[in-house]
Amino acid sequence: MDSDDDIPCAKAINVTSPDDPAVLSEEVLELANGCLCCSIKDAGIAAIEKLMQRKGSFDYIVLETTGLADPGPIASIFWQNEEYSAGLGKEIILDGVVCVVDAVFGRTQMEEDHSVDGIGESLRQIASSDVVLLNKIDVVQSENDLLKTEDMIHRVNPSAPIYRTTHANIDISRIININAYRMADHIRPSGLDEAGANLGQGMVPRPKHYELRGISSLQMTIPPLSPEKLANFETWIQRVLWDKELPKDDSSPDTHPVQILRCKGLFVMESGKEYILQGVQTMYEISEVNGQGVHGLPSAGKLVLIGKGLDEIARSSLLSVLM
């Protein structure tokens, strides 16, 4: 894939045919310039659906973009396709986003990354990821350097697991069939601290906040919610995702801009039911977790937001909805 290719965006997807992207003669789908934008969404899905007709020839689709690609819009296309497609299209589901970070130069890239809106490509890619591979660890001399890079990645995306690799060698189960957009276990809190493990009614432990070069993240444990509080949260997240600002109230009448790149959460209801939140940029979904309800005393849930503007004002606004 050549990121310097001059093929225009409207021609960015084809399967061997420059005129009809749905014509199939081989099993390679090329995305020139790493571009899979909304104007060619139907062509891209049509091409992949054509591949799906060859049952038994493949089990999994790996979509590799260039180092300059923003994974958010691409993930949204395939996620939206699940909701509105029929036939073969329903079998194309978004499993997860994997990011490979260079262990030698990755930290420098993140430190120097910038763009017009203050979020550079590497930061967007890490923020949108469900799994991060820290590659080329064999040529890094200092364990301390690796730890610093991992810490920086964690500050951008505190919810994505980081795996150290050489030549990107990894157990395939770590990156394939991870069900990042479906399984509650992918979001479920593990190893809650003492405060989180003993939540009482209406108690919310202090959120954890991370920030790096304009990218901020908010990670918090959430007590069992009533249906009313879950509905209030959904109204809040709609305003944040779609209007890119916090809801106004008497305590904060001024506009406070917020941009969400990725959101995920597990909500435990007072009844014991569980719901998962998944969101990419302006798209989100809250769905019930079937067959995995909490037995006995409801446990705590978890929420992770990654984007811009997630400061003390945003935390206070969110807490006012959940309390």
PDB file of C-alpha atoms in Angstrom:
ATOM      1  CA  MET A   1       0.000   0.000   0.000  1.00  0.00           C
ATOM      2  CA  ASP A   2       1.532   3.271  -1.100  1.00  0.00           C
ATOM      3  CA  SER A   3       0.426   6.343   0.837  1.00  0.00           C
ATOM      4  CA  ASP A   4       1.891   8.580  -1.861  1.00  0.00           C
ATOM      5  CA  ASP A   5      -0.298   7.087  -4.585  1.00  0.00           C
ATOM      6  CA  ASP A   6      -2.121   9.675  -6.718  1.00  0.00           C
ATOM      7  CA  ILE A   7      -5.331   7.670  -7.134  1.00  0.00           C
ATOM      8  CA  PRO A   8      -8.209  10.019  -6.188  1.00  0.00           C
ATOM      9  CA  CYS A   9     -10.411   9.231  -3.214  1.00  0.00           C
ATOM     10  CA  ALA A  10     -13.411   8.249  -5.361  1.00  0.00           C
ATOM     11  CA  LYS A  11     -11.295   5.526  -6.999  1.00  0.00           C
ATOM     12  CA  ALA A  12      -9.630   4.381  -3.796  1.00  0.00           C
ATOM     13  CA  ILE A  13     -11.364   1.004  -3.633  1.00  0.00           C
ATOM     14  CA  ASN A  14     -11.240  -1.613  -6.322  1.00  0.00           C
ATOM     15  CA  VAL A  15     -10.904  -5.346  -6.655  1.00  0.00           C
ATOM     16  CA  THR A  16      -8.752  -5.635  -9.778  1.00  0.00           C
ATOM     17  CA  SER A  17     -11.294  -3.628 -11.847  1.00  0.00           C
ATOM     18  CA  PRO A  18     -10.895   0.155 -12.159  1.00  0.00           C
ATOM     19  CA  ASP A  19     -14.499   0.573 -13.305  1.00  0.00           C
ATOM     20  CA  ASP A  20     -16.524  -1.800 -11.132  1.00  0.00           C
ATOM     21  CA  PRO A  21     -15.284  -2.280  -7.561  1.00  0.00           C
ATOM     22  CA  ALA A  22     -17.643  -5.224  -7.113  1.00  0.00           C
ATOM     23  CA  VAL A  23     -16.023  -7.276  -9.914  1.00  0.00           C
ATOM     24  CA  LEU A  24     -14.045 -10.098  -8.324  1.00  0.00           C
ATOM     25  CA  SER A  25     -11.058 -11.876  -9.814  1.00  0.00           C
ATOM     26  CA  GLU A  26      -8.725 -12.143  -6.857  1.00  0.00           C
ATOM     27  CA  GLU A  27      -8.829 -11.872  -3.075  1.00  0.00           C
ATOM     28  CA  VAL A  28      -7.036  -8.553  -2.574  1.00  0.00           C
ATOM     29  CA  LEU A  29      -8.841  -5.347  -1.667  1.00  0.00           C
ATOM     30  CA  GLU A  30      -6.550  -2.333  -2.001  1.00  0.00           C
ATOM     31  CA  LEU A  31      -7.175   0.937  -0.168  1.00  0.00           C
ATOM     32  CA  ALA A  32      -4.956   3.506  -1.838  1.00  0.00           C
ATOM     33  CA  ASN A  33      -3.988   6.440   0.399  1.00  0.00           C
ATOM     34  CA  GLY A  34      -5.556   4.573   3.325  1.00  0.00           C
ATOM     35  CA  CYS A  35      -8.810   6.198   2.231  1.00  0.00           C
ATOM     36  CA  LEU A  36     -12.168   4.567   2.827  1.00  0.00           C
ATOM     37  CA  CYS A  37     -14.463   7.560   3.142  1.00  0.00           C
ATOM     38  CA  CYS A  38     -18.208   7.907   3.154  1.00  0.00           C
ATOM     39  CA  SER A  39     -18.404   8.854  -0.537  1.00  0.00           C
ATOM     40  CA  ILE A  40     -17.242   5.371  -1.519  1.00  0.00           C
ATOM     41  CA  LYS A  41     -18.732   3.433   1.372  1.00  0.00           C
ATOM     42  CA  ASP A  42     -21.198   1.476  -0.759  1.00  0.00           C
ATOM     43  CA  ALA A  43     -18.470   0.485  -3.232  1.00  0.00           C
ATOM     44  CA  GLY A  44     -16.213  -0.770  -0.461  1.00  0.00           C
ATOM     45  CA  ILE A  45     -18.910  -2.861   1.186  1.00  0.00           C
ATOM     46  CA  ALA A  46     -19.993  -4.193  -2.223  1.00  0.00           C
ATOM     47  CA  ALA A  47     -16.435  -5.322  -2.929  1.00  0.00           C
ATOM     48  CA  ILE A  48     -16.119  -7.158   0.375  1.00  0.00           C
ATOM     49  CA  GLU A  49     -19.581  -8.698   0.019  1.00  0.00           C
ATOM     50  CA  LYS A  50     -18.405 -10.026  -3.337  1.00  0.00           C
ATOM     51  CA  LEU A  51     -15.524 -11.679  -1.556  1.00  0.00           C
ATOM     52  CA  MET A  52     -17.990 -13.211   0.903  1.00  0.00           C
ATOM     53  CA  GLN A  53     -19.570 -15.187  -1.935  1.00  0.00           C
ATOM     54  CA  ARG A  54     -16.500 -17.399  -1.985  1.00  0.00           C
ATOM     55  CA  LYS A  55     -17.563 -19.410   1.037  1.00  0.00           C
ATOM     56  CA  GLY A  56     -14.833 -21.527   2.562  1.00  0.00           C
ATOM     57  CA  SER A  57     -11.998 -19.524   1.000  1.00  0.00           C
ATOM     58  CA  PHE A  58     -11.396 -17.377   4.068  1.00  0.00           C
ATOM     59  CA  ASP A  59     -12.515 -17.079   7.672  1.00  0.00           C
ATOM     60  CA  TYR A  60     -11.512 -13.538   8.581  1.00  0.00           C
ATOM     61  CA  ILE A  61     -10.981 -10.196   6.842  1.00  0.00           C
ATOM     62  CA  VAL A  62      -7.936  -8.167   7.918  1.00  0.00           C
ATOM     63  CA  LEU A  63      -8.059  -4.588   6.680  1.00  0.00           C
ATOM     64  CA  GLU A  64      -4.601  -2.986   6.771  1.00  0.00           C
ATOM     65  CA  THR A  65      -4.397   0.763   6.273  1.00  0.00           C
ATOM     66  CA  THR A  66      -1.431   3.070   5.782  1.00  0.00           C
ATOM     67  CA  GLY A  67       0.359   4.738   8.663  1.00  0.00           C
ATOM     68  CA  LEU A  68      -1.503   7.969   7.877  1.00  0.00           C
ATOM     69  CA  ALA A  69      -5.026   6.550   8.092  1.00  0.00           C
ATOM     70  CA  ASP A  70      -7.608   7.574  10.702  1.00  0.00           C
ATOM     71  CA  PRO A  71      -9.216   4.277  11.815  1.00  0.00           C
ATOM     72  CA  GLY A  72     -12.292   5.992  13.278  1.00  0.00           C
ATOM     73  CA  PRO A  73     -14.266   6.626  10.049  1.00  0.00           C
ATOM     74  CA  ILE A  74     -13.266   3.218   8.667  1.00  0.00           C
ATOM     75  CA  ALA A  75     -14.467   1.443  11.811  1.00  0.00           C
ATOM     76  CA  SER A  76     -17.719   3.422  11.678  1.00  0.00           C
ATOM     77  CA  ILE A  77     -18.393   2.277   8.104  1.00  0.00           C
ATOM     78  CA  PHE A  78     -18.231  -1.412   8.990  1.00  0.00           C
ATOM     79  CA  TRP A  79     -20.085  -0.950  12.252  1.00  0.00           C
ATOM     80  CA  GLN A  80     -22.889   0.932  10.494  1.00  0.00           C
ATOM     81  CA  ASN A  81     -22.942  -1.774   7.814  1.00  0.00           C
ATOM     82  CA  GLU A  82     -23.924  -4.323  10.482  1.00  0.00           C
ATOM     83  CA  GLU A  83     -27.035  -2.323  11.318  1.00  0.00           C
ATOM     84  CA  TYR A  84     -28.360  -1.647   7.832  1.00  0.00           C
ATOM     85  CA  SER A  85     -27.128  -4.471   5.614  1.00  0.00           C
ATOM     86  CA  ALA A  86     -28.964  -7.622   4.603  1.00  0.00           C
ATOM     87  CA  GLY A  87     -27.808 -10.962   3.229  1.00  0.00           C
ATOM     88  CA  LEU A  88     -24.029 -11.378   3.097  1.00  0.00           C
ATOM     89  CA  GLY A  89     -23.534  -7.891   4.469  1.00  0.00           C
ATOM     90  CA  LYS A  90     -24.848  -8.997   7.870  1.00  0.00           C
ATOM     91  CA  GLU A  91     -21.948 -11.440   8.115  1.00  0.00           C
ATOM     92  CA  ILE A  92     -19.388  -8.598   7.935  1.00  0.00           C
ATOM     93  CA  ILE A  93     -18.957  -7.517  11.540  1.00  0.00           C
ATOM     94  CA  LEU A  94     -16.405  -5.253  13.185  1.00  0.00           C
ATOM     95  CA  ASP A  95     -14.221  -7.364  15.461  1.00  0.00           C
ATOM     96  CA  GLY A  96     -11.735  -4.777  16.687  1.00  0.00           C
ATOM     97  CA  VAL A  97      -8.997  -2.266  15.848  1.00  0.00           C
ATOM     98  CA  VAL A  98      -5.334  -3.262  16.290  1.00  0.00           C
ATOM     99  CA  CYS A  99      -2.520  -0.687  16.300  1.00  0.00           C
ATOM    100  CA  VAL A 100       1.184  -1.471  15.869  1.00  0.00           C
ATOM    101  CA  VAL A 101       3.547   0.962  17.616  1.00  0.00           C
ATOM    102  CA  ASP A 102       7.253   1.100  16.792  1.00  0.00           C
ATOM    103  CA  ALA A 103       9.115   0.501  20.074  1.00  0.00           C
ATOM    104  CA  VAL A 104      12.128   2.474  18.817  1.00  0.00           C
ATOM    105  CA  PHE A 105      10.506   5.602  17.380  1.00  0.00           C
ATOM    106  CA  GLY A 106       6.922   5.416  18.650  1.00  0.00           C
ATOM    107  CA  ARG A 107       7.416   7.584  21.720  1.00  0.00           C
ATOM    108  CA  THR A 108       9.151  10.315  19.699  1.00  0.00           C
ATOM    109  CA  GLN A 109       6.360  10.191  17.136  1.00  0.00           C
ATOM    110  CA  MET A 110       3.713  10.623  19.825  1.00  0.00           C
ATOM    111  CA  GLU A 111       5.628  13.490  21.430  1.00  0.00           C
ATOM    112  CA  GLU A 112       5.999  15.345  18.125  1.00  0.00           C
ATOM    113  CA  ASP A 113       2.638  14.426  16.611  1.00  0.00           C
ATOM    114  CA  HIS A 114       0.358  17.290  15.701  1.00  0.00           C
ATOM    115  CA  SER A 115      -2.310  18.256  13.214  1.00  0.00           C
ATOM    116  CA  VAL A 116      -4.716  21.119  12.500  1.00  0.00           C
ATOM    117  CA  ASP A 117      -7.120  20.065  15.257  1.00  0.00           C
ATOM    118  CA  GLY A 118      -4.342  19.141  17.659  1.00  0.00           C
ATOM    119  CA  ILE A 119      -4.699  15.371  17.312  1.00  0.00           C
ATOM    120  CA  GLY A 120      -2.026  13.784  15.144  1.00  0.00           C
ATOM    121  CA  GLU A 121      -2.309  10.509  13.252  1.00  0.00           C
ATOM    122  CA  SER A 122      -0.444   8.329  15.732  1.00  0.00           C
ATOM    123  CA  LEU A 123      -2.499   9.606  18.664  1.00  0.00           C
ATOM    124  CA  ARG A 124      -5.775   9.035  16.783  1.00  0.00           C
ATOM    125  CA  GLN A 125      -4.717   5.502  15.895  1.00  0.00           C
ATOM    126  CA  ILE A 126      -3.784   4.586  19.453  1.00  0.00           C
ATOM    127  CA  ALA A 127      -6.905   6.253  20.862  1.00  0.00           C
ATOM    128  CA  SER A 128      -9.145   4.268  18.499  1.00  0.00           C
ATOM    129  CA  SER A 129      -7.462   0.919  19.159  1.00  0.00           C
ATOM    130  CA  ASP A 130      -8.739  -2.081  21.072  1.00  0.00           C
ATOM    131  CA  VAL A 131      -5.326  -3.802  21.113  1.00  0.00           C
ATOM    132  CA  VAL A 132      -1.830  -2.276  20.820  1.00  0.00           C
ATOM    133  CA  LEU A 133       1.267  -4.190  19.689  1.00  0.00           C
ATOM    134  CA  LEU A 134       4.544  -2.650  20.824  1.00  0.00           C
ATOM    135  CA  ASN A 135       6.801  -4.004  18.084  1.00  0.00           C
ATOM    136  CA  LYS A 136      10.603  -4.204  17.572  1.00  0.00           C
ATOM    137  CA  ILE A 137      11.306  -4.640  21.269  1.00  0.00           C
ATOM    138  CA  ASP A 138      14.377  -6.694  20.342  1.00  0.00           C
ATOM    139  CA  VAL A 139      16.224  -3.577  19.170  1.00  0.00           C
ATOM    140  CA  VAL A 140      15.398  -1.478  22.249  1.00  0.00           C
ATOM    141  CA  GLN A 141      18.303  -1.617  24.665  1.00  0.00           C
ATOM    142  CA  SER A 142      16.633  -0.275  27.790  1.00  0.00           C
ATOM    143  CA  GLU A 143      13.701  -1.786  29.666  1.00  0.00           C
ATOM    144  CA  ASN A 144      13.075   1.698  31.003  1.00  0.00           C
ATOM    145  CA  ASP A 145      12.548   2.986  27.455  1.00  0.00           C
ATOM    146  CA  LEU A 146       9.912   0.319  26.857  1.00  0.00           C
ATOM    147  CA  LEU A 147       8.166   1.193  30.100  1.00  0.00           C
ATOM    148  CA  LYS A 148       8.099   4.886  29.169  1.00  0.00           C
ATOM    149  CA  THR A 149       6.570   4.094  25.777  1.00  0.00           C
ATOM    150  CA  GLU A 150       3.967   1.818  27.353  1.00  0.00           C
ATOM    151  CA  ASP A 151       3.125   4.516  29.875  1.00  0.00           C
ATOM    152  CA  MET A 152       2.617   7.049  27.078  1.00  0.00           C
ATOM    153  CA  ILE A 153       0.365   4.625  25.177  1.00  0.00           C
ATOM    154  CA  HIS A 154      -1.610   3.999  28.359  1.00  0.00           C
ATOM    155  CA  ARG A 155      -2.071   7.727  28.873  1.00  0.00           C
ATOM    156  CA  VAL A 156      -3.657   7.995  25.421  1.00  0.00           C
ATOM    157  CA  ASN A 157      -5.725   4.802  25.709  1.00  0.00           C
ATOM    158  CA  PRO A 158      -5.983   3.343  29.229  1.00  0.00           C
ATOM    159  CA  SER A 159      -8.313   0.504  28.203  1.00  0.00           C
ATOM    160  CA  ALA A 160      -6.342  -1.182  25.392  1.00  0.00           C
ATOM    161  CA  PRO A 161      -4.032  -4.077  26.353  1.00  0.00           C
ATOM    162  CA  ILE A 162      -0.414  -3.682  25.194  1.00  0.00           C
ATOM    163  CA  TYR A 163       1.535  -6.705  23.930  1.00  0.00           C
ATOM    164  CA  ARG A 164       5.294  -6.609  23.339  1.00  0.00           C
ATOM    165  CA  THR A 165       6.322  -8.235  20.050  1.00  0.00           C
ATOM    166  CA  THR A 166       9.284  -8.887  17.771  1.00  0.00           C
ATOM    167  CA  HIS A 167       8.539  -8.943  14.040  1.00  0.00           C
ATOM    168  CA  ALA A 168       4.883  -8.593  15.160  1.00  0.00           C
ATOM    169  CA  ASN A 169       4.867 -12.266  16.251  1.00  0.00           C
ATOM    170  CA  ILE A 170       1.942 -12.844  18.611  1.00  0.00           C
ATOM    171  CA  ASP A 171      -0.586 -15.477  19.573  1.00  0.00           C
ATOM    172  CA  ILE A 172      -3.289 -14.940  16.943  1.00  0.00           C
ATOM    173  CA  SER A 173      -6.026 -15.200  19.580  1.00  0.00           C
ATOM    174  CA  ARG A 174      -4.824 -11.862  20.990  1.00  0.00           C
ATOM    175  CA  ILE A 175      -5.845  -9.987  17.851  1.00  0.00           C
ATOM    176  CA  ILE A 176      -8.359 -12.220  16.027  1.00  0.00           C
ATOM    177  CA  ASN A 177     -11.941 -12.869  17.214  1.00  0.00           C
ATOM    178  CA  ILE A 178     -11.497 -10.515  20.163  1.00  0.00           C
ATOM    179  CA  ASN A 179     -15.134  -9.339  19.923  1.00  0.00           C
ATOM    180  CA  ALA A 180     -14.143  -5.894  21.117  1.00  0.00           C
ATOM    181  CA  TYR A 181     -17.506  -4.433  20.116  1.00  0.00           C
ATOM    182  CA  ARG A 182     -19.639  -7.178  21.663  1.00  0.00           C
ATOM    183  CA  MET A 183     -18.257  -8.956  24.675  1.00  0.00           C
ATOM    184  CA  ALA A 184     -18.860  -7.447  28.085  1.00  0.00           C
ATOM    185  CA  ASP A 185     -15.694  -9.198  29.314  1.00  0.00           C
ATOM    186  CA  HIS A 186     -13.680  -6.925  27.011  1.00  0.00           C
ATOM    187  CA  ILE A 187     -14.879  -3.975  29.109  1.00  0.00           C
ATOM    188  CA  ARG A 188     -15.623  -5.576  32.463  1.00  0.00           C
ATOM    189  CA  PRO A 189     -13.466  -4.164  35.292  1.00  0.00           C
ATOM    190  CA  SER A 190     -10.693  -6.483  36.416  1.00  0.00           C
ATOM    191  CA  GLY A 191      -8.998  -6.078  39.748  1.00  0.00           C
ATOM    192  CA  LEU A 192     -11.073  -3.206  41.099  1.00  0.00           C
ATOM    193  CA  ASP A 193      -9.371  -1.252  43.817  1.00  0.00           C
ATOM    194  CA  GLU A 194     -10.709  -1.390  47.322  1.00  0.00           C
ATOM    195  CA  ALA A 195     -12.961   1.607  46.831  1.00  0.00           C
ATOM    196  CA  GLY A 196     -14.370   0.199  43.603  1.00  0.00           C
ATOM    197  CA  ALA A 197     -14.982  -3.226  45.127  1.00  0.00           C
ATOM    198  CA  ASN A 198     -17.089  -1.831  47.959  1.00  0.00           C
ATOM    199  CA  LEU A 199     -19.308   0.654  46.204  1.00  0.00           C
ATOM    200  CA  GLY A 200     -22.423   1.659  48.043  1.00  0.00           C
ATOM    201  CA  GLN A 201     -25.610   3.053  46.579  1.00  0.00           C
ATOM    202  CA  GLY A 202     -24.940   6.392  44.890  1.00  0.00           C
ATOM    203  CA  MET A 203     -21.167   6.246  45.461  1.00  0.00           C
ATOM    204  CA  VAL A 204     -18.788   6.963  42.578  1.00  0.00           C
ATOM    205  CA  PRO A 205     -15.000   6.650  43.151  1.00  0.00           C
ATOM    206  CA  ARG A 206     -12.784   9.427  41.870  1.00  0.00           C
ATOM    207  CA  PRO A 207     -12.316   9.110  38.093  1.00  0.00           C
ATOM    208  CA  LYS A 208      -8.886   8.473  36.615  1.00  0.00           C
ATOM    209  CA  HIS A 209      -7.768  11.101  34.108  1.00  0.00           C
ATOM    210  CA  TYR A 210      -4.949  10.910  31.556  1.00  0.00           C
ATOM    211  CA  GLU A 211      -3.785  13.491  29.039  1.00  0.00           C
ATOM    212  CA  LEU A 212      -1.134  13.682  26.330  1.00  0.00           C
ATOM    213  CA  ARG A 213      -0.756  16.363  23.662  1.00  0.00           C
ATOM    214  CA  GLY A 214      -4.427  17.292  23.583  1.00  0.00           C
ATOM    215  CA  ILE A 215      -5.722  13.717  23.857  1.00  0.00           C
ATOM    216  CA  SER A 216      -7.418  13.161  27.180  1.00  0.00           C
ATOM    217  CA  SER A 217      -9.102  10.088  28.596  1.00  0.00           C
ATOM    218  CA  LEU A 218     -11.465   9.526  31.463  1.00  0.00           C
ATOM    219  CA  GLN A 219     -11.824   6.148  33.142  1.00  0.00           C
ATOM    220  CA  MET A 220     -14.219   5.612  36.001  1.00  0.00           C
ATOM    221  CA  THR A 221     -16.030   2.939  37.960  1.00  0.00           C
ATOM    222  CA  ILE A 222     -19.804   3.307  37.994  1.00  0.00           C
ATOM    223  CA  PRO A 223     -22.201   2.049  40.695  1.00  0.00           C
ATOM    224  CA  PRO A 224     -25.377   0.146  39.784  1.00  0.00           C
ATOM    225  CA  LEU A 225     -27.743   2.414  37.863  1.00  0.00           C
ATOM    226  CA  SER A 226     -31.492   2.869  37.762  1.00  0.00           C
ATOM    227  CA  PRO A 227     -33.236   2.925  34.362  1.00  0.00           C
ATOM    228  CA  GLU A 228     -33.674   6.686  34.778  1.00  0.00           C
ATOM    229  CA  LYS A 229     -29.950   7.248  35.291  1.00  0.00           C
ATOM    230  CA  LEU A 230     -29.072   5.122  32.274  1.00  0.00           C
ATOM    231  CA  ALA A 231     -31.519   7.151  30.177  1.00  0.00           C
ATOM    232  CA  ASN A 232     -29.964  10.369  31.514  1.00  0.00           C
ATOM    233  CA  PHE A 233     -26.518   9.109  30.554  1.00  0.00           C
ATOM    234  CA  GLU A 234     -27.680   8.288  27.026  1.00  0.00           C
ATOM    235  CA  THR A 235     -28.993  11.839  26.643  1.00  0.00           C
ATOM    236  CA  TRP A 236     -25.628  13.123  27.901  1.00  0.00           C
ATOM    237  CA  ILE A 237     -23.544  10.980  25.521  1.00  0.00           C
ATOM    238  CA  GLN A 238     -25.731  11.948  22.547  1.00  0.00           C
ATOM    239  CA  ARG A 239     -25.076  15.631  23.224  1.00  0.00           C
ATOM    240  CA  VAL A 240     -21.342  15.030  23.614  1.00  0.00           C
ATOM    241  CA  LEU A 241     -20.961  12.859  20.503  1.00  0.00           C
ATOM    242  CA  TRP A 242     -23.268  14.728  18.136  1.00  0.00           C
ATOM    243  CA  ASP A 243     -22.969  18.352  19.273  1.00  0.00           C
ATOM    244  CA  LYS A 244     -19.367  18.010  20.491  1.00  0.00           C
ATOM    245  CA  GLU A 245     -20.108  19.938  23.645  1.00  0.00           C
ATOM    246  CA  LEU A 246     -21.263  19.287  27.189  1.00  0.00           C
ATOM    247  CA  PRO A 247     -24.929  19.767  28.099  1.00  0.00           C
ATOM    248  CA  LYS A 248     -25.467  23.208  29.587  1.00  0.00           C
ATOM    249  CA  ASP A 249     -26.875  23.653  33.083  1.00  0.00           C
ATOM    250  CA  ASP A 250     -27.248  26.379  35.667  1.00  0.00           C
ATOM    251  CA  SER A 251     -23.810  25.688  37.135  1.00  0.00           C
ATOM    252  CA  SER A 252     -22.096  25.717  33.718  1.00  0.00           C
ATOM    253  CA  PRO A 253     -24.031  27.904  31.242  1.00  0.00           C
ATOM    254  CA  ASP A 254     -21.042  28.415  28.922  1.00  0.00           C
ATOM    255  CA  THR A 255     -20.288  26.160  25.949  1.00  0.00           C
ATOM    256  CA  HIS A 256     -17.635  23.553  26.731  1.00  0.00           C
ATOM    257  CA  PRO A 257     -16.338  21.765  23.591  1.00  0.00           C
ATOM    258  CA  VAL A 258     -15.677  18.028  23.799  1.00  0.00           C
ATOM    259  CA  GLN A 259     -14.624  15.574  21.096  1.00  0.00           C
ATOM    260  CA  ILE A 260     -14.906  11.809  21.624  1.00  0.00           C
ATOM    261  CA  LEU A 261     -12.804   9.475  19.491  1.00  0.00           C
ATOM    262  CA  ARG A 262     -13.689   6.262  21.314  1.00  0.00           C
ATOM    263  CA  CYS A 263     -16.015   5.326  24.150  1.00  0.00           C
ATOM    264  CA  LYS A 264     -16.801   2.030  25.795  1.00  0.00           C
ATOM    265  CA  GLY A 265     -18.528   1.043  28.974  1.00  0.00           C
ATOM    266  CA  LEU A 266     -20.248  -1.637  30.999  1.00  0.00           C
ATOM    267  CA  PHE A 267     -23.341  -0.561  32.942  1.00  0.00           C
ATOM    268  CA  VAL A 268     -24.735  -2.737  35.714  1.00  0.00           C
ATOM    269  CA  MET A 269     -28.345  -2.038  36.603  1.00  0.00           C
ATOM    270  CA  GLU A 270     -29.856  -2.209  40.066  1.00  0.00           C
ATOM    271  CA  SER A 271     -31.933  -5.128  38.744  1.00  0.00           C
ATOM    272  CA  GLY A 272     -28.756  -7.050  37.867  1.00  0.00           C
ATOM    273  CA  LYS A 273     -29.035  -6.589  34.094  1.00  0.00           C
ATOM    274  CA  GLU A 274     -25.938  -5.469  32.211  1.00  0.00           C
ATOM    275  CA  TYR A 275     -25.588  -3.151  29.227  1.00  0.00           C
ATOM    276  CA  ILE A 276     -22.514  -2.391  27.139  1.00  0.00           C
ATOM    277  CA  LEU A 277     -21.675   0.916  25.474  1.00  0.00           C
ATOM    278  CA  GLN A 278     -19.558   1.044  22.319  1.00  0.00           C
ATOM    279  CA  GLY A 279     -18.857   4.214  20.372  1.00  0.00           C
ATOM    280  CA  VAL A 280     -16.587   5.447  17.581  1.00  0.00           C
ATOM    281  CA  GLN A 281     -16.595   9.193  16.985  1.00  0.00           C
ATOM    282  CA  THR A 282     -20.252  10.178  16.349  1.00  0.00           C
ATOM    283  CA  MET A 283     -21.666   6.618  16.379  1.00  0.00           C
ATOM    284  CA  TYR A 284     -22.603   4.715  19.522  1.00  0.00           C
ATOM    285  CA  GLU A 285     -24.711   1.796  20.720  1.00  0.00           C
ATOM    286  CA  ILE A 286     -25.989   0.722  24.136  1.00  0.00           C
ATOM    287  CA  SER A 287     -27.171  -2.888  24.128  1.00  0.00           C
ATOM    288  CA  GLU A 288     -28.179  -5.411  26.759  1.00  0.00           C
ATOM    289  CA  VAL A 289     -25.769  -8.239  27.518  1.00  0.00           C
ATOM    290  CA  ASN A 290     -27.807 -11.396  27.057  1.00  0.00           C
ATOM    291  CA  GLY A 291     -27.350 -14.239  29.512  1.00  0.00           C
ATOM    292  CA  GLN A 292     -24.641 -12.517  31.553  1.00  0.00           C
ATOM    293  CA  GLY A 293     -26.675 -10.760  34.227  1.00  0.00           C
ATOM    294  CA  VAL A 294     -25.296 -10.265  37.707  1.00  0.00           C
ATOM    295  CA  HIS A 295     -26.506 -12.705  40.347  1.00  0.00           C
ATOM    296  CA  GLY A 296     -26.981 -11.431  43.880  1.00  0.00           C
ATOM    297  CA  LEU A 297     -25.688  -7.983  44.769  1.00  0.00           C
ATOM    298  CA  PRO A 298     -25.046  -5.939  41.586  1.00  0.00           C
ATOM    299  CA  SER A 299     -21.343  -5.189  41.026  1.00  0.00           C
ATOM    300  CA  ALA A 300     -19.765  -2.062  39.617  1.00  0.00           C
ATOM    301  CA  GLY A 301     -19.679  -1.000  35.983  1.00  0.00           C
ATOM    302  CA  LYS A 302     -16.995   0.849  34.077  1.00  0.00           C
ATOM    303  CA  LEU A 303     -16.789   3.718  31.597  1.00  0.00           C
ATOM    304  CA  VAL A 304     -13.881   4.821  29.385  1.00  0.00           C
ATOM    305  CA  LEU A 305     -13.965   7.981  27.243  1.00  0.00           C
ATOM    306  CA  ILE A 306     -11.070   8.993  24.965  1.00  0.00           C
ATOM    307  CA  GLY A 307     -10.890  12.289  23.100  1.00  0.00           C
ATOM    308  CA  LYS A 308     -10.440  16.009  23.751  1.00  0.00           C
ATOM    309  CA  GLY A 309     -11.800  18.285  26.440  1.00  0.00           C
ATOM    310  CA  LEU A 310     -12.272  15.569  29.069  1.00  0.00           C
ATOM    311  CA  ASP A 311     -11.216  17.810  31.935  1.00  0.00           C
ATOM    312  CA  GLU A 312     -12.605  18.573  35.408  1.00  0.00           C
ATOM    313  CA  ILE A 313     -15.667  20.274  33.921  1.00  0.00           C
ATOM    314  CA  ALA A 314     -16.450  17.192  31.837  1.00  0.00           C
ATOM    315  CA  ARG A 315     -16.001  14.923  34.852  1.00  0.00           C
ATOM    316  CA  SER A 316     -18.336  17.052  36.944  1.00  0.00           C
ATOM    317  CA  SER A 317     -20.919  17.070  34.170  1.00  0.00           C
ATOM    318  CA  LEU A 318     -20.786  13.285  33.895  1.00  0.00           C
ATOM    319  CA  LEU A 319     -20.963  12.754  37.642  1.00  0.00           C
ATOM    320  CA  SER A 320     -24.057  14.968  37.838  1.00  0.00           C
ATOM    321  CA  VAL A 321     -25.770  12.547  35.449  1.00  0.00           C
ATOM    322  CA  LEU A 322     -24.712   9.397  37.280  1.00  0.00           C
ATOM    323  CA  MET A 323     -25.289  10.547  40.863  1.00  0.00           C
TER     324      MET A 323
END
